[in-house]
Amino acid sequence: MRSYNPDLTPPWKRSAPVPEVPAEVDLVVEEVSTGFCGAVIRCEAGTVTLEDRFGKHRVFPMDPRGFLLEGKVVTLVRPAAGPARPSRTASGSVAVPGARARVARAGRIYVEGRHDAELVERVWGDDLRIEGVVVEYLEGIDDLPSIVAEFDPAADARLGILVDHLVPGSKESRIAAQVTSPDVLIVGHPYIDVWEAVKPSSVGIPAWPAVPRGQDWKTGVCHALGWPQNTGAAWQHILSKVHSYKDLEPSLLGRVEELIDFVTAP
């Protein structure tokens, strides 16, 4: 005779089912017990390896209800065999396959130079096209107040500006202080040049070298690292090592995200 074992657990104590999500490479999740947040880099033998923004790796068991995805509890499962479509953009945002670029907004993001613009495009390009945000470069900010005045920012045409070496007491900070419009957001990173915002480990060097004051910084870097004295070629080498937000320093990541949020705010 078949035995019958009914579930006598009260309904309010039963765990509600949660979605099962394949642990695809680049999926960003948070482990519930430790709060460790990172992108999936490996999934094997019932475990998943996550890498956080600082390059730290942690291995976790894929226990039921063990992770948060965009704030919701999920169970990670091993991905099906075969090629997987990337679930995240280079910036870590959720990918939107087949999404069309939005018509450009009136607002803009200005950066200092071509290298800055190329780096922003490399990591945030997909996001910017979906949001309809155009990035332009200025070739320096010495004339920033007049550039802002010519743009004529407004509530429906905001202007975000990324400045190199924006630290207290710098020339850049004094220039930025002259712009007071509520429809302009100026943020910056502490680096002399945006090259330094790329993690040395991603480029394959122990650290960015110190360049004596008064010497062209990029030329000095090439000399110290034994690279050919061709800063254009050096930059292309550096840029080729940037594959996602994980290759950039947090002090740049946060600032670019601020600008995108500011320009796209309702």
PDB file of C-alpha atoms in Angstrom:
ATOM      1  CA  MET A   1       0.000   0.000   0.000  1.00  0.00           C
ATOM      2  CA  ARG A   2       1.391   3.380  -1.000  1.00  0.00           C
ATOM      3  CA  SER A   3       2.322   5.597   1.921  1.00  0.00           C
ATOM      4  CA  TYR A   4       1.049   9.166   2.049  1.00  0.00           C
ATOM      5  CA  ASN A   5       3.182  11.875   3.682  1.00  0.00           C
ATOM      6  CA  PRO A   6       1.363  15.195   3.436  1.00  0.00           C
ATOM      7  CA  ASP A   7       3.247  18.474   3.920  1.00  0.00           C
ATOM      8  CA  LEU A   8       1.970  19.687   7.287  1.00  0.00           C
ATOM      9  CA  THR A   9       4.020  22.908   7.238  1.00  0.00           C
ATOM     10  CA  PRO A  10       1.678  25.902   7.715  1.00  0.00           C
ATOM     11  CA  PRO A  11       1.326  27.923   4.472  1.00  0.00           C
ATOM     12  CA  TRP A  12       2.839  31.036   6.070  1.00  0.00           C
ATOM     13  CA  LYS A  13       6.027  29.125   6.880  1.00  0.00           C
ATOM     14  CA  ARG A  14       6.526  27.622   3.433  1.00  0.00           C
ATOM     15  CA  SER A  15       9.207  29.192   1.270  1.00  0.00           C
ATOM     16  CA  ALA A  16       7.810  30.712  -1.892  1.00  0.00           C
ATOM     17  CA  PRO A  17       9.473  29.432  -5.066  1.00  0.00           C
ATOM     18  CA  VAL A  18      12.075  31.749  -6.578  1.00  0.00           C
ATOM     19  CA  PRO A  19      13.304  32.009 -10.180  1.00  0.00           C
ATOM     20  CA  GLU A  20      16.162  29.850 -11.356  1.00  0.00           C
ATOM     21  CA  VAL A  21      18.699  31.930 -13.262  1.00  0.00           C
ATOM     22  CA  PRO A  22      21.560  30.499 -15.350  1.00  0.00           C
ATOM     23  CA  ALA A  23      24.919  31.658 -13.972  1.00  0.00           C
ATOM     24  CA  GLU A  24      26.071  33.114 -17.274  1.00  0.00           C
ATOM     25  CA  VAL A  25      29.456  34.843 -17.474  1.00  0.00           C
ATOM     26  CA  ASP A  26      29.198  38.584 -16.627  1.00  0.00           C
ATOM     27  CA  LEU A  27      25.888  38.201 -14.745  1.00  0.00           C
ATOM     28  CA  VAL A  28      26.155  40.501 -11.705  1.00  0.00           C
ATOM     29  CA  VAL A  29      24.667  39.101  -8.473  1.00  0.00           C
ATOM     30  CA  GLU A  30      24.993  39.478  -4.702  1.00  0.00           C
ATOM     31  CA  GLU A  31      25.542  36.516  -2.378  1.00  0.00           C
ATOM     32  CA  VAL A  32      22.878  36.754   0.333  1.00  0.00           C
ATOM     33  CA  SER A  33      24.855  35.690   3.412  1.00  0.00           C
ATOM     34  CA  THR A  34      27.979  37.807   2.844  1.00  0.00           C
ATOM     35  CA  GLY A  35      26.738  40.693   0.708  1.00  0.00           C
ATOM     36  CA  PHE A  36      29.595  40.071  -1.742  1.00  0.00           C
ATOM     37  CA  CYS A  37      28.594  41.529  -5.124  1.00  0.00           C
ATOM     38  CA  GLY A  38      30.314  40.651  -8.360  1.00  0.00           C
ATOM     39  CA  ALA A  39      30.144  39.359 -11.904  1.00  0.00           C
ATOM     40  CA  VAL A  40      30.128  35.654 -12.682  1.00  0.00           C
ATOM     41  CA  ILE A  41      33.439  34.577 -14.188  1.00  0.00           C
ATOM     42  CA  ARG A  42      33.170  30.805 -13.764  1.00  0.00           C
ATOM     43  CA  CYS A  43      30.573  28.148 -12.973  1.00  0.00           C
ATOM     44  CA  GLU A  44      31.557  24.563 -12.223  1.00  0.00           C
ATOM     45  CA  ALA A  45      30.800  21.580  -9.947  1.00  0.00           C
ATOM     46  CA  GLY A  46      27.967  23.277  -8.103  1.00  0.00           C
ATOM     47  CA  THR A  47      29.923  26.452  -7.392  1.00  0.00           C
ATOM     48  CA  VAL A  48      30.100  29.895  -8.927  1.00  0.00           C
ATOM     49  CA  THR A  49      33.075  32.298  -8.890  1.00  0.00           C
ATOM     50  CA  LEU A  50      32.327  36.013  -8.628  1.00  0.00           C
ATOM     51  CA  GLU A  51      34.652  38.951  -9.289  1.00  0.00           C
ATOM     52  CA  ASP A  52      33.927  42.330  -7.706  1.00  0.00           C
ATOM     53  CA  ARG A  53      34.833  45.776  -9.071  1.00  0.00           C
ATOM     54  CA  PHE A  54      38.209  45.644  -7.365  1.00  0.00           C
ATOM     55  CA  GLY A  55      39.181  42.364  -9.031  1.00  0.00           C
ATOM     56  CA  LYS A  56      38.669  40.225  -5.913  1.00  0.00           C
ATOM     57  CA  HIS A  57      37.445  36.660  -6.524  1.00  0.00           C
ATOM     58  CA  ARG A  58      35.176  34.582  -4.234  1.00  0.00           C
ATOM     59  CA  VAL A  59      33.752  31.104  -4.770  1.00  0.00           C
ATOM     60  CA  PHE A  60      30.240  30.303  -3.493  1.00  0.00           C
ATOM     61  CA  PRO A  61      28.045  27.186  -3.582  1.00  0.00           C
ATOM     62  CA  MET A  62      24.978  27.573  -5.785  1.00  0.00           C
ATOM     63  CA  ASP A  63      22.552  26.960  -2.940  1.00  0.00           C
ATOM     64  CA  PRO A  64      18.816  27.475  -3.424  1.00  0.00           C
ATOM     65  CA  ARG A  65      17.785  31.097  -2.766  1.00  0.00           C
ATOM     66  CA  GLY A  66      21.466  31.930  -2.382  1.00  0.00           C
ATOM     67  CA  PHE A  67      21.764  35.119  -4.448  1.00  0.00           C
ATOM     68  CA  LEU A  68      20.149  38.456  -5.180  1.00  0.00           C
ATOM     69  CA  LEU A  69      19.680  39.621  -8.763  1.00  0.00           C
ATOM     70  CA  GLU A  70      18.693  43.286  -8.983  1.00  0.00           C
ATOM     71  CA  GLY A  71      17.464  43.049  -5.391  1.00  0.00           C
ATOM     72  CA  LYS A  72      15.359  39.894  -5.836  1.00  0.00           C
ATOM     73  CA  VAL A  73      16.181  36.451  -4.432  1.00  0.00           C
ATOM     74  CA  VAL A  74      17.103  33.857  -7.069  1.00  0.00           C
ATOM     75  CA  THR A  75      18.626  30.419  -7.315  1.00  0.00           C
ATOM     76  CA  LEU A  76      21.624  30.206  -9.623  1.00  0.00           C
ATOM     77  CA  VAL A  77      21.838  27.135 -11.833  1.00  0.00           C
ATOM     78  CA  ARG A  78      24.460  25.911 -14.232  1.00  0.00           C
ATOM     79  CA  PRO A  79      24.008  27.406 -17.744  1.00  0.00           C
ATOM     80  CA  ALA A  80      22.921  25.180 -20.592  1.00  0.00           C
ATOM     81  CA  ALA A  81      25.679  24.049 -22.929  1.00  0.00           C
ATOM     82  CA  GLY A  82      26.324  26.169 -25.984  1.00  0.00           C
ATOM     83  CA  PRO A  83      27.222  29.783 -26.709  1.00  0.00           C
ATOM     84  CA  ALA A  84      25.588  32.259 -24.352  1.00  0.00           C
ATOM     85  CA  ARG A  85      24.495  35.742 -25.248  1.00  0.00           C
ATOM     86  CA  PRO A  86      26.066  38.379 -22.986  1.00  0.00           C
ATOM     87  CA  SER A  87      23.601  39.394 -20.278  1.00  0.00           C
ATOM     88  CA  ARG A  88      25.454  42.578 -19.356  1.00  0.00           C
ATOM     89  CA  THR A  89      26.943  45.500 -21.214  1.00  0.00           C
ATOM     90  CA  ALA A  90      30.566  46.524 -20.682  1.00  0.00           C
ATOM     91  CA  SER A  91      29.382  48.945 -17.967  1.00  0.00           C
ATOM     92  CA  GLY A  92      27.621  46.154 -16.041  1.00  0.00           C
ATOM     93  CA  SER A  93      24.106  47.226 -17.043  1.00  0.00           C
ATOM     94  CA  VAL A  94      21.512  44.700 -18.132  1.00  0.00           C
ATOM     95  CA  ALA A  95      21.932  44.108 -21.874  1.00  0.00           C
ATOM     96  CA  VAL A  96      18.954  44.812 -24.145  1.00  0.00           C
ATOM     97  CA  PRO A  97      19.452  42.622 -27.232  1.00  0.00           C
ATOM     98  CA  GLY A  98      18.185  44.236 -30.416  1.00  0.00           C
ATOM     99  CA  ALA A  99      17.507  47.598 -28.795  1.00  0.00           C
ATOM    100  CA  ARG A 100      17.583  50.547 -31.185  1.00  0.00           C
ATOM    101  CA  ALA A 101      19.513  53.703 -30.437  1.00  0.00           C
ATOM    102  CA  ARG A 102      17.319  56.457 -29.064  1.00  0.00           C
ATOM    103  CA  VAL A 103      17.065  59.797 -30.843  1.00  0.00           C
ATOM    104  CA  ALA A 104      19.741  62.051 -29.328  1.00  0.00           C
ATOM    105  CA  ARG A 105      18.683  64.129 -26.334  1.00  0.00           C
ATOM    106  CA  ALA A 106      19.223  67.857 -26.189  1.00  0.00           C
ATOM    107  CA  GLY A 107      21.491  67.289 -23.194  1.00  0.00           C
ATOM    108  CA  ARG A 108      25.131  66.346 -23.649  1.00  0.00           C
ATOM    109  CA  ILE A 109      28.138  65.008 -21.800  1.00  0.00           C
ATOM    110  CA  TYR A 110      31.406  66.848 -22.401  1.00  0.00           C
ATOM    111  CA  VAL A 111      34.806  65.319 -21.652  1.00  0.00           C
ATOM    112  CA  GLU A 112      38.208  66.938 -21.914  1.00  0.00           C
ATOM    113  CA  GLY A 113      39.859  65.027 -24.721  1.00  0.00           C
ATOM    114  CA  ARG A 114      39.575  62.379 -27.396  1.00  0.00           C
ATOM    115  CA  HIS A 115      41.044  59.669 -25.160  1.00  0.00           C
ATOM    116  CA  ASP A 116      38.411  60.379 -22.504  1.00  0.00           C
ATOM    117  CA  ALA A 117      35.659  60.136 -25.126  1.00  0.00           C
ATOM    118  CA  GLU A 118      37.006  56.857 -26.508  1.00  0.00           C
ATOM    119  CA  LEU A 119      37.207  55.324 -23.042  1.00  0.00           C
ATOM    120  CA  VAL A 120      33.646  56.360 -22.178  1.00  0.00           C
ATOM    121  CA  GLU A 121      32.425  54.922 -25.474  1.00  0.00           C
ATOM    122  CA  ARG A 122      34.319  51.693 -24.853  1.00  0.00           C
ATOM    123  CA  VAL A 123      32.592  51.002 -21.550  1.00  0.00           C
ATOM    124  CA  TRP A 124      29.302  52.949 -21.650  1.00  0.00           C
ATOM    125  CA  GLY A 125      28.622  53.070 -25.400  1.00  0.00           C
ATOM    126  CA  ASP A 126      25.661  50.655 -25.348  1.00  0.00           C
ATOM    127  CA  ASP A 127      24.047  52.491 -22.438  1.00  0.00           C
ATOM    128  CA  LEU A 128      24.531  55.891 -24.041  1.00  0.00           C
ATOM    129  CA  ARG A 129      22.932  54.833 -27.321  1.00  0.00           C
ATOM    130  CA  ILE A 130      19.887  53.402 -25.535  1.00  0.00           C
ATOM    131  CA  GLU A 131      19.555  56.620 -23.492  1.00  0.00           C
ATOM    132  CA  GLY A 132      20.209  58.892 -26.486  1.00  0.00           C
ATOM    133  CA  VAL A 133      23.159  60.659 -24.837  1.00  0.00           C
ATOM    134  CA  VAL A 134      25.895  62.134 -27.033  1.00  0.00           C
ATOM    135  CA  VAL A 135      29.446  62.518 -25.688  1.00  0.00           C
ATOM    136  CA  GLU A 136      31.674  65.261 -27.109  1.00  0.00           C
ATOM    137  CA  TYR A 137      35.247  66.225 -26.278  1.00  0.00           C
ATOM    138  CA  LEU A 138      36.551  69.734 -25.674  1.00  0.00           C
ATOM    139  CA  GLU A 139      40.350  69.612 -26.131  1.00  0.00           C
ATOM    140  CA  GLY A 140      40.799  71.120 -22.658  1.00  0.00           C
ATOM    141  CA  ILE A 141      38.641  73.207 -20.336  1.00  0.00           C
ATOM    142  CA  ASP A 142      40.436  76.578 -20.241  1.00  0.00           C
ATOM    143  CA  ASP A 143      37.405  78.214 -21.892  1.00  0.00           C
ATOM    144  CA  LEU A 144      34.804  76.176 -20.003  1.00  0.00           C
ATOM    145  CA  PRO A 145      32.616  79.111 -18.790  1.00  0.00           C
ATOM    146  CA  SER A 146      32.164  80.434 -22.334  1.00  0.00           C
ATOM    147  CA  ILE A 147      31.586  76.906 -23.681  1.00  0.00           C
ATOM    148  CA  VAL A 148      28.807  76.378 -21.138  1.00  0.00           C
ATOM    149  CA  ALA A 149      27.276  79.757 -21.933  1.00  0.00           C
ATOM    150  CA  GLU A 150      27.245  78.913 -25.638  1.00  0.00           C
ATOM    151  CA  PHE A 151      25.564  75.563 -24.947  1.00  0.00           C
ATOM    152  CA  ASP A 152      22.865  77.416 -22.950  1.00  0.00           C
ATOM    153  CA  PRO A 153      21.848  74.563 -20.614  1.00  0.00           C
ATOM    154  CA  ALA A 154      18.265  74.249 -19.406  1.00  0.00           C
ATOM    155  CA  ALA A 155      16.129  71.818 -17.423  1.00  0.00           C
ATOM    156  CA  ASP A 156      15.356  69.885 -20.621  1.00  0.00           C
ATOM    157  CA  ALA A 157      18.906  70.203 -21.983  1.00  0.00           C
ATOM    158  CA  ARG A 158      21.271  69.433 -19.161  1.00  0.00           C
ATOM    159  CA  LEU A 159      25.016  69.421 -19.518  1.00  0.00           C
ATOM    160  CA  GLY A 160      27.340  67.008 -17.744  1.00  0.00           C
ATOM    161  CA  ILE A 161      31.100  67.621 -17.776  1.00  0.00           C
ATOM    162  CA  LEU A 162      33.908  65.218 -16.858  1.00  0.00           C
ATOM    163  CA  VAL A 163      37.152  66.946 -15.873  1.00  0.00           C
ATOM    164  CA  ASP A 164      40.623  65.434 -15.476  1.00  0.00           C
ATOM    165  CA  HIS A 165      42.587  66.151 -12.271  1.00  0.00           C
ATOM    166  CA  LEU A 166      39.669  67.794 -10.484  1.00  0.00           C
ATOM    167  CA  VAL A 167      41.236  68.070  -7.038  1.00  0.00           C
ATOM    168  CA  PRO A 168      41.195  70.921  -4.470  1.00  0.00           C
ATOM    169  CA  GLY A 169      43.532  73.757  -5.393  1.00  0.00           C
ATOM    170  CA  SER A 170      44.089  72.673  -8.991  1.00  0.00           C
ATOM    171  CA  LYS A 171      43.661  74.911 -12.019  1.00  0.00           C
ATOM    172  CA  GLU A 172      40.823  72.669 -13.103  1.00  0.00           C
ATOM    173  CA  SER A 173      38.941  73.164  -9.831  1.00  0.00           C
ATOM    174  CA  ARG A 174      39.222  76.958 -10.119  1.00  0.00           C
ATOM    175  CA  ILE A 175      37.829  76.896 -13.651  1.00  0.00           C
ATOM    176  CA  ALA A 176      34.999  74.531 -12.704  1.00  0.00           C
ATOM    177  CA  ALA A 177      33.990  76.805  -9.802  1.00  0.00           C
ATOM    178  CA  GLN A 178      33.148  79.556 -12.301  1.00  0.00           C
ATOM    179  CA  VAL A 179      30.230  77.509 -13.657  1.00  0.00           C
ATOM    180  CA  THR A 180      27.193  77.792 -11.358  1.00  0.00           C
ATOM    181  CA  SER A 181      24.192  76.808 -13.507  1.00  0.00           C
ATOM    182  CA  PRO A 182      21.839  74.312 -11.784  1.00  0.00           C
ATOM    183  CA  ASP A 183      21.487  72.551 -15.134  1.00  0.00           C
ATOM    184  CA  VAL A 184      25.208  71.756 -15.310  1.00  0.00           C
ATOM    185  CA  LEU A 185      26.976  69.029 -13.358  1.00  0.00           C
ATOM    186  CA  ILE A 186      30.770  69.059 -13.288  1.00  0.00           C
ATOM    187  CA  VAL A 187      32.511  66.032 -11.822  1.00  0.00           C
ATOM    188  CA  GLY A 188      36.048  64.788 -12.117  1.00  0.00           C
ATOM    189  CA  HIS A 189      38.606  62.174 -11.278  1.00  0.00           C
ATOM    190  CA  PRO A 190      41.911  62.727  -9.471  1.00  0.00           C
ATOM    191  CA  TYR A 191      44.182  61.536 -12.285  1.00  0.00           C
ATOM    192  CA  ILE A 192      46.440  63.807 -14.314  1.00  0.00           C
ATOM    193  CA  ASP A 193      45.271  61.983 -17.423  1.00  0.00           C
ATOM    194  CA  VAL A 194      42.491  59.476 -18.076  1.00  0.00           C
ATOM    195  CA  TRP A 195      45.157  56.841 -18.860  1.00  0.00           C
ATOM    196  CA  GLU A 196      45.571  56.454 -15.102  1.00  0.00           C
ATOM    197  CA  ALA A 197      41.902  55.557 -14.715  1.00  0.00           C
ATOM    198  CA  VAL A 198      42.681  52.212 -16.358  1.00  0.00           C
ATOM    199  CA  LYS A 199      43.819  49.699 -13.756  1.00  0.00           C
ATOM    200  CA  PRO A 200      47.558  48.952 -14.052  1.00  0.00           C
ATOM    201  CA  SER A 201      46.806  45.237 -13.714  1.00  0.00           C
ATOM    202  CA  SER A 202      44.622  45.382 -16.824  1.00  0.00           C
ATOM    203  CA  VAL A 203      47.449  46.960 -18.810  1.00  0.00           C
ATOM    204  CA  GLY A 204      49.970  44.461 -17.442  1.00  0.00           C
ATOM    205  CA  ILE A 205      52.103  46.891 -15.439  1.00  0.00           C
ATOM    206  CA  PRO A 206      52.667  47.037 -11.652  1.00  0.00           C
ATOM    207  CA  ALA A 207      51.691  50.714 -11.383  1.00  0.00           C
ATOM    208  CA  TRP A 208      51.503  53.932 -13.367  1.00  0.00           C
ATOM    209  CA  PRO A 209      54.920  55.591 -13.083  1.00  0.00           C
ATOM    210  CA  ALA A 210      55.490  58.932 -11.361  1.00  0.00           C
ATOM    211  CA  VAL A 211      56.430  61.592 -13.919  1.00  0.00           C
ATOM    212  CA  PRO A 212      58.474  64.619 -12.766  1.00  0.00           C
ATOM    213  CA  ARG A 213      56.587  67.916 -12.647  1.00  0.00           C
ATOM    214  CA  GLY A 214      57.090  69.973 -15.796  1.00  0.00           C
ATOM    215  CA  GLN A 215      57.477  66.946 -18.064  1.00  0.00           C
ATOM    216  CA  ASP A 216      54.737  65.914 -20.468  1.00  0.00           C
ATOM    217  CA  TRP A 217      52.969  63.167 -18.530  1.00  0.00           C
ATOM    218  CA  LYS A 218      52.145  60.828 -21.416  1.00  0.00           C
ATOM    219  CA  THR A 219      55.632  61.078 -22.879  1.00  0.00           C
ATOM    220  CA  GLY A 220      57.104  60.479 -19.435  1.00  0.00           C
ATOM    221  CA  VAL A 221      54.952  57.369 -18.974  1.00  0.00           C
ATOM    222  CA  CYS A 222      56.093  55.934 -22.293  1.00  0.00           C
ATOM    223  CA  HIS A 223      59.735  56.589 -21.378  1.00  0.00           C
ATOM    224  CA  ALA A 224      59.427  55.085 -17.885  1.00  0.00           C
ATOM    225  CA  LEU A 225      57.699  51.942 -19.180  1.00  0.00           C
ATOM    226  CA  GLY A 226      60.086  51.490 -22.086  1.00  0.00           C
ATOM    227  CA  TRP A 227      57.320  51.988 -24.640  1.00  0.00           C
ATOM    228  CA  PRO A 228      57.981  53.667 -28.023  1.00  0.00           C
ATOM    229  CA  GLN A 229      57.666  57.450 -27.799  1.00  0.00           C
ATOM    230  CA  ASN A 230      54.359  57.425 -29.633  1.00  0.00           C
ATOM    231  CA  THR A 231      51.567  58.446 -27.285  1.00  0.00           C
ATOM    232  CA  GLY A 232      48.867  57.711 -29.851  1.00  0.00           C
ATOM    233  CA  ALA A 233      50.022  54.123 -30.245  1.00  0.00           C
ATOM    234  CA  ALA A 234      50.434  53.807 -26.479  1.00  0.00           C
ATOM    235  CA  TRP A 235      46.848  54.878 -25.920  1.00  0.00           C
ATOM    236  CA  GLN A 236      45.534  52.362 -28.462  1.00  0.00           C
ATOM    237  CA  HIS A 237      47.458  49.662 -26.602  1.00  0.00           C
ATOM    238  CA  ILE A 238      45.930  50.773 -23.282  1.00  0.00           C
ATOM    239  CA  LEU A 239      42.417  51.032 -24.736  1.00  0.00           C
ATOM    240  CA  SER A 240      42.668  47.526 -26.205  1.00  0.00           C
ATOM    241  CA  LYS A 241      43.069  46.182 -22.656  1.00  0.00           C
ATOM    242  CA  VAL A 242      39.767  47.685 -21.503  1.00  0.00           C
ATOM    243  CA  HIS A 243      36.943  45.179 -21.909  1.00  0.00           C
ATOM    244  CA  SER A 244      34.495  46.262 -19.220  1.00  0.00           C
ATOM    245  CA  TYR A 245      34.012  48.397 -16.111  1.00  0.00           C
ATOM    246  CA  LYS A 246      36.178  45.899 -14.219  1.00  0.00           C
ATOM    247  CA  ASP A 247      39.239  47.323 -15.994  1.00  0.00           C
ATOM    248  CA  LEU A 248      38.626  50.862 -14.677  1.00  0.00           C
ATOM    249  CA  GLU A 249      39.208  52.498 -11.316  1.00  0.00           C
ATOM    250  CA  PRO A 250      36.083  53.082  -9.172  1.00  0.00           C
ATOM    251  CA  SER A 251      36.829  56.815  -8.962  1.00  0.00           C
ATOM    252  CA  LEU A 252      36.083  57.136 -12.690  1.00  0.00           C
ATOM    253  CA  LEU A 253      33.208  54.656 -12.784  1.00  0.00           C
ATOM    254  CA  GLY A 254      31.142  56.548 -10.239  1.00  0.00           C
ATOM    255  CA  ARG A 255      31.654  59.898 -11.904  1.00  0.00           C
ATOM    256  CA  VAL A 256      30.532  58.761 -15.353  1.00  0.00           C
ATOM    257  CA  GLU A 257      27.461  57.076 -13.878  1.00  0.00           C
ATOM    258  CA  GLU A 258      26.619  60.361 -12.105  1.00  0.00           C
ATOM    259  CA  LEU A 259      26.786  62.270 -15.383  1.00  0.00           C
ATOM    260  CA  ILE A 260      24.574  59.794 -17.242  1.00  0.00           C
ATOM    261  CA  ASP A 261      21.999  59.901 -14.445  1.00  0.00           C
ATOM    262  CA  PHE A 262      22.071  63.714 -14.385  1.00  0.00           C
ATOM    263  CA  VAL A 263      21.639  64.162 -18.120  1.00  0.00           C
ATOM    264  CA  THR A 264      18.860  61.566 -18.394  1.00  0.00           C
ATOM    265  CA  ALA A 265      16.871  62.569 -15.289  1.00  0.00           C
ATOM    266  CA  PRO A 266      13.226  63.504 -16.041  1.00  0.00           C
TER     267      PRO A 266
END
